[in-house]
PDB file of C-alpha atoms and ligand atoms in Angstrom:
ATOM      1  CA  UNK A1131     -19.036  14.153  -5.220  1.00 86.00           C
ATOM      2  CA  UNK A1132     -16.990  14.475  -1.689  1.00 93.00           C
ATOM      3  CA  UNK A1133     -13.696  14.822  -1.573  1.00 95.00           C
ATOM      4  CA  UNK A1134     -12.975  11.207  -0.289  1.00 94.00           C
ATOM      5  CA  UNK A1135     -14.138   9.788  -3.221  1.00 97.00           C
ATOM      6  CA  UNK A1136     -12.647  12.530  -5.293  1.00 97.00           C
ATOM      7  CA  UNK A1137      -9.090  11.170  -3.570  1.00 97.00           C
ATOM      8  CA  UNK A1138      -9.543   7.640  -4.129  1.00 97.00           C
ATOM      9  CA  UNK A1139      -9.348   8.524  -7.808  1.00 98.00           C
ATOM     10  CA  UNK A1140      -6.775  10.845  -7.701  1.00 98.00           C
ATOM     11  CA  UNK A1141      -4.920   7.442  -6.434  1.00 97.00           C
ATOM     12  CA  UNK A1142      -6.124   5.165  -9.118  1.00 98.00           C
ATOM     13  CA  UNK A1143      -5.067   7.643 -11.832  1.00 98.00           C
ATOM     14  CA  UNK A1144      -1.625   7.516  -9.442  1.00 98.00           C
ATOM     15  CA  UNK A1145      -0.777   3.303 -10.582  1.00 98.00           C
ATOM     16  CA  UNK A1146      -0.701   4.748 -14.566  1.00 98.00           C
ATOM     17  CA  UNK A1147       2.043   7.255 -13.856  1.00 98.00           C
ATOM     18  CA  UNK A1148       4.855   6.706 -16.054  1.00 98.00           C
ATOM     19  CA  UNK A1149       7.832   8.139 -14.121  1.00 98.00           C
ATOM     20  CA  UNK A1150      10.823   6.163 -14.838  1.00 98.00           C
ATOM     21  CA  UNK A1151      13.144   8.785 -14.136  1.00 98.00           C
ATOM     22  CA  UNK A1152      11.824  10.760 -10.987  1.00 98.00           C
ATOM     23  CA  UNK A1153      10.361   7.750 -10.090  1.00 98.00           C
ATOM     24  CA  UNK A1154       7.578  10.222  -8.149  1.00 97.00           C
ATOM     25  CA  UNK A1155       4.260   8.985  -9.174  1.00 98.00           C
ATOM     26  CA  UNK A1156       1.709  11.500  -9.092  1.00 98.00           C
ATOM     27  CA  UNK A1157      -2.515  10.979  -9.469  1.00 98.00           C
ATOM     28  CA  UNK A1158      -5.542  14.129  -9.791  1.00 98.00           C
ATOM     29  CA  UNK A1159      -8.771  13.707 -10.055  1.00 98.00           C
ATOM     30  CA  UNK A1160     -10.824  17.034 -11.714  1.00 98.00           C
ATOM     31  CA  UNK A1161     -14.456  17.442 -11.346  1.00 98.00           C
ATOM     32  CA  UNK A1162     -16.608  19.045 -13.774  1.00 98.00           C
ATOM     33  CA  UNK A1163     -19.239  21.411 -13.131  1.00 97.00           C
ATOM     34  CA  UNK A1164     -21.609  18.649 -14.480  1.00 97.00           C
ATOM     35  CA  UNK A1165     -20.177  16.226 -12.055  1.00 98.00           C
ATOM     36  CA  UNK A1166     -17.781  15.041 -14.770  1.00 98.00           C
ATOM     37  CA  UNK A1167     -14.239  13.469 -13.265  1.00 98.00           C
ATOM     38  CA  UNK A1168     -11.016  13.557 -15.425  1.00 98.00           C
ATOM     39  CA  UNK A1169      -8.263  11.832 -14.326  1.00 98.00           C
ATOM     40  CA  UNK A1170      -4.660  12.159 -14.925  1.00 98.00           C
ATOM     41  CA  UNK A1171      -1.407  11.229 -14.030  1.00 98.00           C
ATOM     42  CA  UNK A1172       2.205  12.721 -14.246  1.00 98.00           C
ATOM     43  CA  UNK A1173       4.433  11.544 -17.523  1.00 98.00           C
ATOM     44  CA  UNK A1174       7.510  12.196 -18.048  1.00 98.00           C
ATOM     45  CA  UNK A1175       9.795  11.790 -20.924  1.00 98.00           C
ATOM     46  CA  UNK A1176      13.792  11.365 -21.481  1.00 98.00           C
ATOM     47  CA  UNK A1177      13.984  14.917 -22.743  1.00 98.00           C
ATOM     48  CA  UNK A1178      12.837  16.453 -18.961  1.00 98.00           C
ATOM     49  CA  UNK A1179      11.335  18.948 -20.213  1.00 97.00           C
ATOM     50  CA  UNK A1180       8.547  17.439 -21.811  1.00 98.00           C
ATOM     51  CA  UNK A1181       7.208  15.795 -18.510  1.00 98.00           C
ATOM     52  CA  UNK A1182       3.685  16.740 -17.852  1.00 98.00           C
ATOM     53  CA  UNK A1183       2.250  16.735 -14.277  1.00 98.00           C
ATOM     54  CA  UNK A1184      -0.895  14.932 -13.124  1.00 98.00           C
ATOM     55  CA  UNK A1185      -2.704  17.529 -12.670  1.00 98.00           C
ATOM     56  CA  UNK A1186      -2.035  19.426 -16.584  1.00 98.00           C
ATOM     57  CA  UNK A1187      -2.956  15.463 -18.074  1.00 98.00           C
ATOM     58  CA  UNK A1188      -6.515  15.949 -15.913  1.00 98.00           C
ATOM     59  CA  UNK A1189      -7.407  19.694 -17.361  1.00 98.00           C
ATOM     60  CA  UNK A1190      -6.075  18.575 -21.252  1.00 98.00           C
ATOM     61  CA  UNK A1191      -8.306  15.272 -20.771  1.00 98.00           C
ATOM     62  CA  UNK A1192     -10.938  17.495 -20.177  1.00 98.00           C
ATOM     63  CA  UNK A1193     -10.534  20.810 -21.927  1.00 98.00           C
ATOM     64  CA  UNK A1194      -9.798  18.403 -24.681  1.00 98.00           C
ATOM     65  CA  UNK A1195     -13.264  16.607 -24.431  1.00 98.00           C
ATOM     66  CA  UNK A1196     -15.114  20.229 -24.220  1.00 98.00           C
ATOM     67  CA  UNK A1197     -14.940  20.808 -20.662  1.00 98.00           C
ATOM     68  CA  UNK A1198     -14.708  24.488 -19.456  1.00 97.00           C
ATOM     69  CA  UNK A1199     -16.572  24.368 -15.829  1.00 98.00           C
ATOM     70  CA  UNK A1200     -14.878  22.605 -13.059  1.00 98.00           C
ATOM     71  CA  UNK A1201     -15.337  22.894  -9.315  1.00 98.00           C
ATOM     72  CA  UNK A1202     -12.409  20.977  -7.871  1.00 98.00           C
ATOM     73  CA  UNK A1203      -9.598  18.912  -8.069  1.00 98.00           C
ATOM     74  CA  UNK A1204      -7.574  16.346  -5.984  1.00 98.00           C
ATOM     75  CA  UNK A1205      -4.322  15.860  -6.369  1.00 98.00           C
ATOM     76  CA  UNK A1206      -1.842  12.839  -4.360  1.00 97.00           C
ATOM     77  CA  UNK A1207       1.756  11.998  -4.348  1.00 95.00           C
ATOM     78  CA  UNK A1208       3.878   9.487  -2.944  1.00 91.00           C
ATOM     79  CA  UNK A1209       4.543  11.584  -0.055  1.00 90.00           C
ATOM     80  CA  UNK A1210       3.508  11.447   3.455  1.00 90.00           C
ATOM     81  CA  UNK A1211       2.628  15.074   4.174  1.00 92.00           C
ATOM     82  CA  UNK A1212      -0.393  16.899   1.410  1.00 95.00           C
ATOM     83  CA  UNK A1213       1.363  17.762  -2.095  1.00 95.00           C
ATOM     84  CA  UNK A1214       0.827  21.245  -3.343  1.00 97.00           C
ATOM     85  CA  UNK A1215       0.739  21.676  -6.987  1.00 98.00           C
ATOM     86  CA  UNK A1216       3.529  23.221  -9.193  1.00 98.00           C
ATOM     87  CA  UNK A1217       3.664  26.775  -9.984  1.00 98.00           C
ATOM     88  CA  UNK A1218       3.083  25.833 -14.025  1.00 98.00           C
ATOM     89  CA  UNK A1219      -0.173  23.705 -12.976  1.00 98.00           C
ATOM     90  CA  UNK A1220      -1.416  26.357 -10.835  1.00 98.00           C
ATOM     91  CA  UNK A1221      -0.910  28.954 -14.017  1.00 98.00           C
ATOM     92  CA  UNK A1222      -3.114  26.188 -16.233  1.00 98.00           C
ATOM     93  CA  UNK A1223      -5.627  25.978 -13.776  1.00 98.00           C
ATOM     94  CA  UNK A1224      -6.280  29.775 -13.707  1.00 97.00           C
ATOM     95  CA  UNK A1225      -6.890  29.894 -17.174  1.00 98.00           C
ATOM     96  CA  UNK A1226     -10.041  27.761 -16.483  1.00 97.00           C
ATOM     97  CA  UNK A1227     -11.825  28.530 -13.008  1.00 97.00           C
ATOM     98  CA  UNK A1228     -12.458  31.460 -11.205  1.00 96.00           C
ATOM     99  CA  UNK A1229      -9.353  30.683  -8.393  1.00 97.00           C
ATOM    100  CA  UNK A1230     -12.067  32.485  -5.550  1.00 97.00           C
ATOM    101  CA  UNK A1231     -14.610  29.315  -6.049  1.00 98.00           C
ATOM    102  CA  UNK A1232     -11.937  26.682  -6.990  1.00 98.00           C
ATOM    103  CA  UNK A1233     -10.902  24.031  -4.563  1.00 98.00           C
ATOM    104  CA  UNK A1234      -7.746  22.463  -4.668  1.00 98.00           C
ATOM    105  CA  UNK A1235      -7.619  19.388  -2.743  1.00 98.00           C
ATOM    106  CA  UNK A1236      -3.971  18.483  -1.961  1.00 98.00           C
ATOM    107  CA  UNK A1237      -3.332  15.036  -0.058  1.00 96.00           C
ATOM    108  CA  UNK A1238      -0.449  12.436   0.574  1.00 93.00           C
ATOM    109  CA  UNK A1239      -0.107   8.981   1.623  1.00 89.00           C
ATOM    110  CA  UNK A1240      -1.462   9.838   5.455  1.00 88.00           C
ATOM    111  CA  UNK A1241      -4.723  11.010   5.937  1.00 79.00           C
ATOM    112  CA  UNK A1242      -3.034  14.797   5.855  1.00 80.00           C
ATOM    113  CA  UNK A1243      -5.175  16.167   2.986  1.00 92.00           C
ATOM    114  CA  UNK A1244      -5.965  20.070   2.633  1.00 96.00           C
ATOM    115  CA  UNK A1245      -8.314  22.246   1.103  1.00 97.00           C
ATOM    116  CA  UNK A1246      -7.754  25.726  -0.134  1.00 98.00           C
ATOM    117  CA  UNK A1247      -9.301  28.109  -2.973  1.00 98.00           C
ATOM    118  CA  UNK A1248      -7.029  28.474  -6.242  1.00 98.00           C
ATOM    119  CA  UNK A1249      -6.918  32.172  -5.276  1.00 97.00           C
ATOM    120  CA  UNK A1250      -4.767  31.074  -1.749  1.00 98.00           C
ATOM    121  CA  UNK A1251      -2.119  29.495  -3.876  1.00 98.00           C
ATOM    122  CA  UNK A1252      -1.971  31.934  -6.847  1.00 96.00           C
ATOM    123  CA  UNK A1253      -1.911  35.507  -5.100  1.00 95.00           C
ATOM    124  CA  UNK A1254      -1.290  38.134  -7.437  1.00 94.00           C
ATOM    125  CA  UNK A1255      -1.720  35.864 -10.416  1.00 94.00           C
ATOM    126  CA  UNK A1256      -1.605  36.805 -14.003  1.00 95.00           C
ATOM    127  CA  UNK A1257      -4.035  36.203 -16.303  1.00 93.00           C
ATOM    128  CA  UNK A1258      -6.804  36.812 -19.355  1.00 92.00           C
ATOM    129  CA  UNK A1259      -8.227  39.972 -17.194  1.00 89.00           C
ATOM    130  CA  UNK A1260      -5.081  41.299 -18.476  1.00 95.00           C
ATOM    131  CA  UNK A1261      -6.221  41.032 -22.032  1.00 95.00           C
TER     132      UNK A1261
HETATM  133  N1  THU B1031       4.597  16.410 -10.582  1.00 75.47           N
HETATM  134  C1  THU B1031       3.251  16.388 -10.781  1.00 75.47           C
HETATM  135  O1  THU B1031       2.721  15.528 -11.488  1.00 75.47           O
HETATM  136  N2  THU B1031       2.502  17.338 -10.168  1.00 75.47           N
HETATM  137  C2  THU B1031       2.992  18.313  -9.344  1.00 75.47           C
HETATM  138  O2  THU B1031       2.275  19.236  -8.968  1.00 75.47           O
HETATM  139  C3  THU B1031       4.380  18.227  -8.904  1.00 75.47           C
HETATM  140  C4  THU B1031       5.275  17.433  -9.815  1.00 75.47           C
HETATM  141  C5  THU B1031       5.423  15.384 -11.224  1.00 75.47           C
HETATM  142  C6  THU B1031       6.279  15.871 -12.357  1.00 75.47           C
HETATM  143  C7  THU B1031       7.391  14.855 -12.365  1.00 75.47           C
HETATM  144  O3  THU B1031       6.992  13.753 -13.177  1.00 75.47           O
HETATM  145  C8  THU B1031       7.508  14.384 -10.932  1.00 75.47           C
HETATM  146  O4  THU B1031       6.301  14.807 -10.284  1.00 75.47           O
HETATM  147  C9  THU B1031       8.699  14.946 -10.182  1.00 75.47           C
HETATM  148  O5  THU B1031       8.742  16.333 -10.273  1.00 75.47           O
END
């Protein structure tokens, strides 16, 4: 699957955030090893701290469906410029893909969209070689 197409659902998933307090909708689109795509989108809850980003819904939709292989992922905000993924989403990730094959597509509302490996975002990581 390109990553155009891999965008474009990133957005779809992006109309079912629920977000009524940031009121920042967020949309990823995760592809499988199989060629597989899991959705997700960001939402939140009146505690805060229960919120759960677009990107953690699309690897729990999948891990959750007995996923463990994925090649890439797309994720789109509301804003103009790419949006990177949070620190806690970047941890989940690396639990699942090996961060020196993994793309992470990041795009926003322009046509600004970039591509870099897991490993580029998560220097120094830690992890299950620890264990
Ligand atoms: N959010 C995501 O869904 N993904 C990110 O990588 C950044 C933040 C969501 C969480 C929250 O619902 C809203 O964006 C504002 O932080």
């Amino acid at each position: 699957m390109n990553t155009e197409e891999l965008i474009r659902q990133a957005k779809a998933a992006r109309e079912h955030s629920y977000c009524p307090y940031s009121h920042f909708r967020v949309g990823a689109a995760l592809l499988c090893g199989d060629g597989t795509v899991y959705t997700g989108c960001n939402i939140e809850n009146a505690a805060f701290s229960p919120t759960n980003c677009a990107e953690r819904t699309a690897f729990f939709k999948a891990v959750s469906e007995g996923h463990r292989d994925f090649k890439k992922i797309a994720i789109i905000g509301e804003t103009e410029e790419y949006l990177p993924p949070c620190g806690v989403c970047r941890q989940v990730m690396l639990e699942f893909v090996d961060p020196s094959r993994f793309e992470v597509v990041m795009a926003g509302n322009t046509d600004a969209c970039k591509v870099v490996k897991l490993a580029e975002l998560m220097p120094e990581s830690f992890g299950s070689k620890f264990f």
